[in-house]
Tab-separated table of C-alpha atoms in Angstrom:
chain	number	residue	atom	x	y	z
A	160	MET	CA	0.000	0.000	0.000
A	161	ASN	CA	3.000	2.291	0.209
A	162	ASP	CA	2.589	2.596	-3.570
A	163	TYR	CA	-0.490	4.761	-2.950
A	164	PRO	CA	0.371	7.240	-0.182
A	165	LEU	CA	-2.431	9.485	1.059
A	166	TYR	CA	-1.490	12.799	2.686
A	167	LEU	CA	-3.473	15.138	4.935
A	168	ALA	CA	-3.438	18.646	3.443
A	169	PRO	CA	-2.338	21.610	5.560
A	170	MET	CA	-5.403	23.658	6.524
A	171	GLU	CA	-5.712	26.655	8.820
A	172	ASP	CA	-7.634	25.976	12.045
A	173	VAL	CA	-8.014	22.336	10.991
A	174	THR	CA	-4.749	20.391	10.973
A	175	ASP	CA	-3.778	20.870	14.600
A	176	PRO	CA	-2.233	17.968	16.579
A	177	ALA	CA	-5.647	16.692	17.720
A	178	PHE	CA	-6.836	16.149	14.160
A	179	ARG	CA	-3.480	15.100	12.704
A	180	LEU	CA	-3.147	12.246	15.188
A	181	LEU	CA	-6.614	10.937	14.296
A	182	CYS	CA	-5.840	11.055	10.576
A	183	LYS	CA	-2.521	9.325	11.162
A	184	ARG	CA	-4.281	6.545	13.053
A	185	PHE	CA	-6.574	5.938	10.085
A	186	GLY	CA	-3.733	5.697	7.601
A	187	ALA	CA	-2.576	9.146	6.500
A	188	ALA	CA	0.964	8.522	5.246
A	189	ARG	CA	2.034	12.109	5.912
A	190	VAL	CA	0.424	14.979	7.782
A	191	TYR	CA	1.035	18.730	7.637
A	192	THR	CA	0.605	21.446	10.234
A	193	GLU	CA	-1.576	24.482	9.701
A	194	PHE	CA	0.309	27.053	7.661
A	195	ILE	CA	2.437	29.256	9.879
A	196	ASN	CA	3.210	32.940	9.356
A	197	ALA	CA	6.979	33.461	9.048
A	198	ASP	CA	6.871	36.985	10.489
A	199	ALA	CA	4.899	35.810	13.525
A	200	LEU	CA	7.481	33.072	14.137
A	201	ILE	CA	10.290	35.599	14.074
A	202	ARG	CA	8.356	37.838	16.505
A	203	ASP	CA	7.915	34.816	18.791
A	204	VAL	CA	4.115	35.194	18.900
A	205	ALA	CA	2.916	32.650	21.462
A	206	SER	CA	-0.123	31.391	19.510
A	207	THR	CA	2.080	30.874	16.440
A	208	MET	CA	4.848	29.121	18.355
A	209	ARG	CA	2.282	26.624	19.658
A	210	LYS	CA	1.661	25.520	16.077
A	211	LEU	CA	5.201	24.127	15.994
A	212	GLN	CA	4.246	21.421	18.488
A	213	ILE	CA	4.444	17.986	16.916
A	214	HIS	CA	4.315	14.454	18.309
A	215	ASP	CA	6.483	11.495	17.385
A	216	GLU	CA	3.322	9.436	16.781
A	217	GLU	CA	2.371	11.638	13.830
A	218	ARG	CA	5.631	11.295	11.919
A	219	PRO	CA	6.406	11.825	9.125
A	220	VAL	CA	5.077	15.329	9.689
A	221	ALA	CA	5.748	18.531	7.748
A	222	ILE	CA	5.589	22.036	9.202
A	223	GLN	CA	4.341	24.519	6.597
A	224	ILE	CA	5.360	28.184	6.542
A	225	TYR	CA	4.336	31.151	4.418
A	226	GLY	CA	5.582	34.699	3.945
A	227	LYS	CA	6.550	37.261	1.337
A	228	ASP	CA	10.090	38.220	2.371
A	229	VAL	CA	13.183	36.211	1.455
A	230	ALA	CA	15.148	36.904	4.635
A	231	SER	CA	12.218	36.338	7.005
A	232	MET	CA	11.289	33.045	5.329
A	233	ALA	CA	14.856	31.792	5.722
A	234	ALA	CA	14.911	32.902	9.363
A	235	ALA	CA	11.528	31.256	9.992
A	236	ALA	CA	12.772	28.021	8.428
A	237	ARG	CA	15.675	27.964	10.881
A	238	ILE	CA	13.223	28.376	13.782
A	239	VAL	CA	11.068	25.572	12.383
A	240	GLU	CA	14.084	23.297	12.044
A	241	GLN	CA	14.539	23.433	15.815
A	242	ALA	CA	11.080	21.823	16.216
A	243	GLN	CA	12.482	18.823	14.297
A	244	PRO	CA	9.776	18.063	11.751
A	245	ASP	CA	10.560	15.595	8.984
A	246	PHE	CA	10.015	18.219	6.267
A	247	ILE	CA	9.573	21.957	5.903
A	248	ASP	CA	6.866	22.839	3.388
A	249	ILE	CA	6.546	26.256	1.762
A	250	ASN	CA	3.025	27.510	1.099
A	251	PHE	CA	2.803	29.128	-2.326
A	252	GLY	CA	-0.833	28.109	-2.735
A	253	CYS	CA	-3.062	29.802	-0.157
A	254	PRO	CA	-5.557	31.890	-2.180
A	255	VAL	CA	-7.272	33.891	0.587
A	256	LYS	CA	-7.087	37.659	0.241
A	257	LYS	CA	-5.380	38.367	3.568
A	258	VAL	CA	-2.472	36.167	2.415
A	259	ALA	CA	-2.356	36.342	-1.390
A	260	ASN	CA	-3.062	40.077	-1.685
A	261	LYS	CA	-0.126	40.778	0.604
A	262	GLY	CA	2.239	38.925	-1.695
A	263	ALA	CA	2.452	35.637	0.201
A	264	GLY	CA	0.940	32.194	-0.476
A	265	ALA	CA	-0.569	32.081	-3.972
A	266	GLY	CA	0.244	35.790	-4.304
A	267	LEU	CA	3.770	34.764	-5.242
A	268	LEU	CA	2.414	33.209	-8.440
A	269	LYS	CA	2.478	36.812	-9.696
A	270	ASP	CA	6.169	37.175	-8.825
A	271	ILE	CA	7.959	33.977	-9.850
A	272	PRO	CA	11.510	35.369	-9.453
A	273	LYS	CA	10.740	36.202	-5.825
A	274	MET	CA	9.094	32.814	-5.296
A	275	LEU	CA	12.260	31.131	-6.524
A	276	ASP	CA	14.468	33.398	-4.374
A	277	ILE	CA	12.438	32.441	-1.301
A	278	THR	CA	12.637	28.748	-2.184
A	279	ARG	CA	16.423	28.842	-2.634
A	280	ALA	CA	16.857	30.790	0.593
A	281	VAL	CA	14.808	28.299	2.626
A	282	VAL	CA	16.597	25.299	1.071
A	283	ASP	CA	19.967	26.883	1.853
A	284	ALA	CA	18.955	27.854	5.408
A	285	VAL	CA	18.203	24.362	6.719
A	286	SER	CA	19.431	20.790	6.486
A	287	LEU	CA	15.923	19.325	6.493
A	288	PRO	CA	14.203	18.391	3.212
A	289	VAL	CA	12.177	21.327	1.844
A	290	THR	CA	8.977	20.818	-0.174
A	291	VAL	CA	6.545	23.226	-1.867
A	292	LYS	CA	2.770	23.388	-2.273
A	293	THR	CA	1.346	25.626	-4.986
A	294	ARG	CA	-1.368	25.957	-7.650
A	295	LEU	CA	-1.571	25.803	-11.445
A	296	GLY	CA	-0.969	29.550	-11.739
A	297	TRP	CA	-2.569	32.876	-10.910
A	298	ASP	CA	-5.446	32.644	-13.420
A	299	ASP	CA	-6.476	30.749	-16.544
A	300	ASP	CA	-4.247	32.957	-18.714
A	301	HIS	CA	-1.215	32.091	-16.582
A	302	ARG	CA	-1.319	28.343	-15.963
A	303	ILE	CA	2.432	28.150	-15.587
A	304	ILE	CA	2.881	25.071	-13.444
A	305	THR	CA	4.713	22.904	-15.991
A	306	GLU	CA	7.558	25.401	-16.325
A	307	LEU	CA	7.379	26.441	-12.671
A	308	ALA	CA	7.786	22.851	-11.480
A	309	GLU	CA	11.161	22.592	-13.223
A	310	GLN	CA	12.262	25.936	-11.784
A	311	LEU	CA	11.288	24.923	-8.250
A	312	GLN	CA	13.048	21.598	-8.648
A	313	GLU	CA	16.216	23.455	-9.658
A	314	CYS	CA	15.999	25.375	-6.365
A	315	GLY	CA	16.562	22.114	-4.517
A	316	ILE	CA	13.114	21.115	-3.225
A	317	GLN	CA	12.486	17.443	-2.482
A	318	ALA	CA	8.803	17.218	-3.532
A	319	LEU	CA	6.078	19.371	-5.069
A	320	THR	CA	2.371	19.385	-4.244
A	321	ILE	CA	0.082	20.863	-6.892
A	322	HIS	CA	-3.499	21.921	-6.202
A	323	GLY	CA	-5.394	21.623	-9.478
A	324	ARG	CA	-6.854	25.136	-9.450
A	325	THR	CA	-5.599	28.642	-10.163
A	326	ARG	CA	-5.510	31.270	-7.440
A	327	CYS	CA	-8.435	33.090	-9.043
A	328	GLN	CA	-10.575	29.957	-8.796
A	329	MET	CA	-10.095	29.901	-5.021
A	330	TYR	CA	-12.008	26.690	-4.187
A	331	THR	CA	-14.694	27.011	-6.878
A	332	GLY	CA	-15.185	24.972	-10.005
A	333	GLU	CA	-13.512	21.628	-10.487
A	334	ALA	CA	-9.861	20.863	-9.865
A	335	ASP	CA	-8.049	20.239	-13.166
A	336	TRP	CA	-5.598	17.370	-12.796
A	337	THR	CA	-4.452	17.335	-16.426
A	338	LEU	CA	-1.564	19.736	-15.805
A	339	ILE	CA	-0.615	17.818	-12.656
A	340	GLY	CA	-0.295	14.763	-14.888
A	341	GLU	CA	1.777	16.727	-17.399
A	342	VAL	CA	4.212	17.753	-14.679
A	343	LYS	CA	4.502	14.169	-13.475
A	344	ARG	CA	5.144	12.874	-17.024
A	345	ASN	CA	7.789	15.517	-17.748
A	346	PRO	CA	11.066	13.546	-18.132
A	347	SER	CA	12.959	16.477	-16.599
A	348	ILE	CA	11.069	16.099	-13.312
A	349	HIS	CA	12.639	13.640	-10.884
A	350	ILE	CA	11.124	14.773	-7.558
A	351	PRO	CA	7.848	13.285	-6.246
A	352	ILE	CA	4.697	15.033	-7.479
A	353	ILE	CA	1.736	15.099	-5.101
A	354	GLY	CA	-1.727	15.862	-6.484
A	355	ASN	CA	-4.389	17.771	-4.555
A	356	GLY	CA	-7.940	18.932	-5.241
A	357	ASP	CA	-11.431	17.414	-5.123
A	358	VAL	CA	-10.410	13.960	-3.937
A	359	THR	CA	-13.555	13.102	-1.987
A	360	THR	CA	-14.139	9.410	-2.744
A	361	PRO	CA	-12.070	6.212	-2.920
A	362	GLU	CA	-12.906	5.919	-6.609
A	363	ARG	CA	-11.554	9.392	-7.358
A	364	ALA	CA	-8.340	8.688	-5.441
A	365	LYS	CA	-7.780	5.551	-7.530
A	366	GLU	CA	-8.398	7.513	-10.750
A	367	CYS	CA	-5.857	10.150	-9.732
A	368	PHE	CA	-3.153	7.585	-9.078
A	369	GLU	CA	-3.875	5.632	-12.260
A	370	GLN	CA	-4.630	8.433	-14.758
A	371	TYR	CA	-2.101	11.018	-13.644
A	372	GLY	CA	0.655	8.854	-12.162
A	373	VAL	CA	1.149	11.032	-9.092
A	374	ASP	CA	3.420	9.808	-6.310
A	375	ALA	CA	0.875	10.677	-3.612
A	376	VAL	CA	-2.623	12.113	-3.284
A	377	MET	CA	-3.302	14.891	-0.785
A	378	ILE	CA	-6.775	15.189	0.746
A	379	GLY	CA	-8.138	18.397	2.238
A	380	ARG	CA	-11.743	19.362	2.856
A	381	ALA	CA	-13.088	15.799	2.500
A	382	THR	CA	-11.379	14.976	5.808
A	383	PHE	CA	-13.588	17.372	7.829
A	384	GLY	CA	-15.410	15.305	10.419
A	385	CYS	CA	-14.215	12.204	8.600
A	386	PRO	CA	-10.638	11.272	9.564
A	387	TRP	CA	-11.428	7.665	8.670
A	388	ILE	CA	-11.562	8.617	4.977
A	389	PHE	CA	-7.921	7.552	4.732
A	390	GLU	CA	-8.779	4.027	5.847
A	391	ASP	CA	-11.764	3.915	3.482
A	392	ILE	CA	-9.613	4.926	0.505
A	393	ARG	CA	-6.741	2.601	1.407
A	394	TYR	CA	-9.154	-0.312	1.676
A	395	TYR	CA	-10.608	0.455	-1.751
A	396	LEU	CA	-7.174	0.760	-3.343
A	397	GLU	CA	-6.149	-2.572	-1.870
A	398	HIS	CA	-9.339	-4.596	-2.400
A	399	GLY	CA	-11.089	-2.874	-5.311
A	400	GLU	CA	-14.306	-2.481	-3.359
A	401	ARG	CA	-15.585	-0.228	-0.614
A	402	MET	CA	-15.513	-1.135	3.048
A	403	ALA	CA	-18.795	-2.140	4.625
A	404	PRO	CA	-20.720	0.946	5.796
A	405	ARG	CA	-19.633	2.100	9.230
A	406	GLU	CA	-22.085	2.186	12.109
A	407	MET	CA	-23.207	5.657	13.095
A	408	GLY	CA	-22.371	5.031	16.761
A	409	TRP	CA	-18.775	4.173	15.861
A	410	MET	CA	-18.361	7.348	13.792
A	411	VAL	CA	-19.913	9.494	16.522
A	412	ASN	CA	-17.445	8.034	19.017
A	413	ILE	CA	-14.589	9.227	16.789
A	414	LEU	CA	-16.155	12.708	16.639
A	415	LYS	CA	-16.391	12.691	20.431
A	416	GLU	CA	-12.761	11.686	20.699
A	417	HIS	CA	-11.868	14.588	18.444
A	418	VAL	CA	-13.806	16.987	20.686
A	419	ASP	CA	-11.947	15.663	23.723
A	420	ARG	CA	-8.591	15.953	21.961
A	421	SER	CA	-9.398	19.533	20.901
A	422	ILE	CA	-10.362	20.505	24.456
A	423	GLU	CA	-7.127	18.984	25.743
A	424	TRP	CA	-5.043	20.677	23.019
A	425	ILE	CA	-6.555	24.125	23.554
A	426	GLY	CA	-6.900	23.787	27.325
A	427	ASP	CA	-10.399	25.259	27.480
A	428	GLU	CA	-13.667	23.348	27.175
A	429	ARG	CA	-15.709	25.933	25.312
A	430	LYS	CA	-12.883	26.974	22.971
A	431	GLY	CA	-12.132	23.337	22.217
A	432	ILE	CA	-15.756	22.728	21.267
A	433	VAL	CA	-15.959	25.847	19.098
A	434	HIS	CA	-12.713	24.794	17.418
A	435	SER	CA	-14.044	21.345	16.519
A	436	ARG	CA	-17.499	22.524	15.380
A	437	ARG	CA	-16.524	22.743	11.726
A	438	HIS	CA	-15.871	19.014	11.852
A	439	PHE	CA	-19.244	17.899	13.110
A	440	ALA	CA	-20.925	20.564	10.962
A	441	ALA	CA	-19.327	19.099	7.840
A	442	SER	CA	-19.235	15.458	8.907
A	443	PRO	CA	-20.900	12.941	6.585
A	444	VAL	CA	-22.256	11.302	9.752
A	445	PHE	CA	-25.114	13.821	9.927
A	446	LYS	CA	-25.554	14.498	6.197
A	447	GLY	CA	-28.910	13.707	4.654
A	448	LEU	CA	-30.717	12.762	7.853
A	449	PRO	CA	-34.465	13.578	7.625
A	450	ASP	CA	-35.764	16.380	9.881
A	451	PHE	CA	-32.290	16.916	11.308
A	452	LYS	CA	-32.061	20.694	10.835
A	453	GLN	CA	-33.122	21.737	14.348
A	454	HIS	CA	-30.946	19.077	15.915
A	455	ARG	CA	-27.982	20.306	13.859
A	456	ILE	CA	-28.579	23.894	14.982
A	457	ALA	CA	-28.667	22.777	18.616
A	458	LEU	CA	-25.475	20.775	18.120
A	459	LEU	CA	-23.672	23.773	16.646
A	460	ARG	CA	-24.839	26.039	19.465
A	461	ALA	CA	-23.909	23.702	22.319
A	462	ASP	CA	-20.876	24.932	24.186
A	463	THR	CA	-20.323	22.298	26.877
A	464	ARG	CA	-18.897	18.829	26.349
A	465	ASP	CA	-21.855	17.187	28.110
A	466	GLU	CA	-24.392	18.981	25.893
A	467	VAL	CA	-22.521	18.179	22.659
A	468	PHE	CA	-22.214	14.511	23.604
A	469	ARG	CA	-25.859	14.297	24.691
A	470	LEU	CA	-27.029	15.677	21.359
A	471	MET	CA	-24.744	13.320	19.458
A	472	ASP	CA	-26.060	10.358	21.465
A	473	GLU	CA	-29.651	11.413	20.755
A	474	ALA	CA	-28.866	11.488	17.039
A	475	VAL	CA	-27.445	7.978	17.195
A	476	GLU	CA	-30.482	6.771	19.126
A	477	LYS	CA	-32.862	8.280	16.576
A	478	TYR	CA	-30.967	7.683	13.339
A	479	GLY	CA	-28.464	4.942	14.172
A	480	SER	CA	-30.206	2.296	12.080
A	481	HIS	CA	-30.988	4.762	9.258
């Protein structure tokens, strides 16, 4: 199964240690931290420094950084190296305005010379392997990834993750994997190519490996409230059929464990619950249940562990055999 590695994508406010450890348990071959602001690392901002915390159980783990300044990115990489991750990943793909419009993340797709300067500086600053995550280009008129992949490789990176959208697409439309496949088939490319975008089912993961030849598939939003998706996909890749449907009670117990882990990680019951809400809001466990709207609203308003768990248990009692 190592021929089909599945990676957990770096996502802000999502891929904290609580969630990464769950995904690792269910078969994620590599996990990534939330993306970390280089300037905040240099300023020693406490909330940012906490994001450097990693556990041996989640290895191999990559810490991802972003920024717009060559010197600060190199300095941040040296700080990250002290946390001893297995990889340092550079974020050249985040499309949100507060990042891209300030010239960081996907914003650097408009300034390729600077992107390459940053990449070289980070590679030179540390002894750890450096990887990059980016997009196809800034917009449909500048889908530059085939040439950019070679340039990044020349900077000394050890792997490249490509999200199959442009920055201007944000997360809309469909991810286009054809250029990801072109990069992978380029005889000049010798580093691993990781594909990312719209992998939400075991069947799609298999297609991406087989049609585009990628070395790994990275999964993002489909993991929300569903860390077991890695096990589901691995089973399908190995056996050619889906796993038997999981019992609702079992899935709810995993969601509860995630709530508990979030509370422990944050150190505050209410904040831990608020932090994990996006997972049970998006979880397939509660999707499509008849007359569930009011129950969902109550679940998303609950701010004590006992109340959240009571509402989850009531849902299992009512819908568990659904």
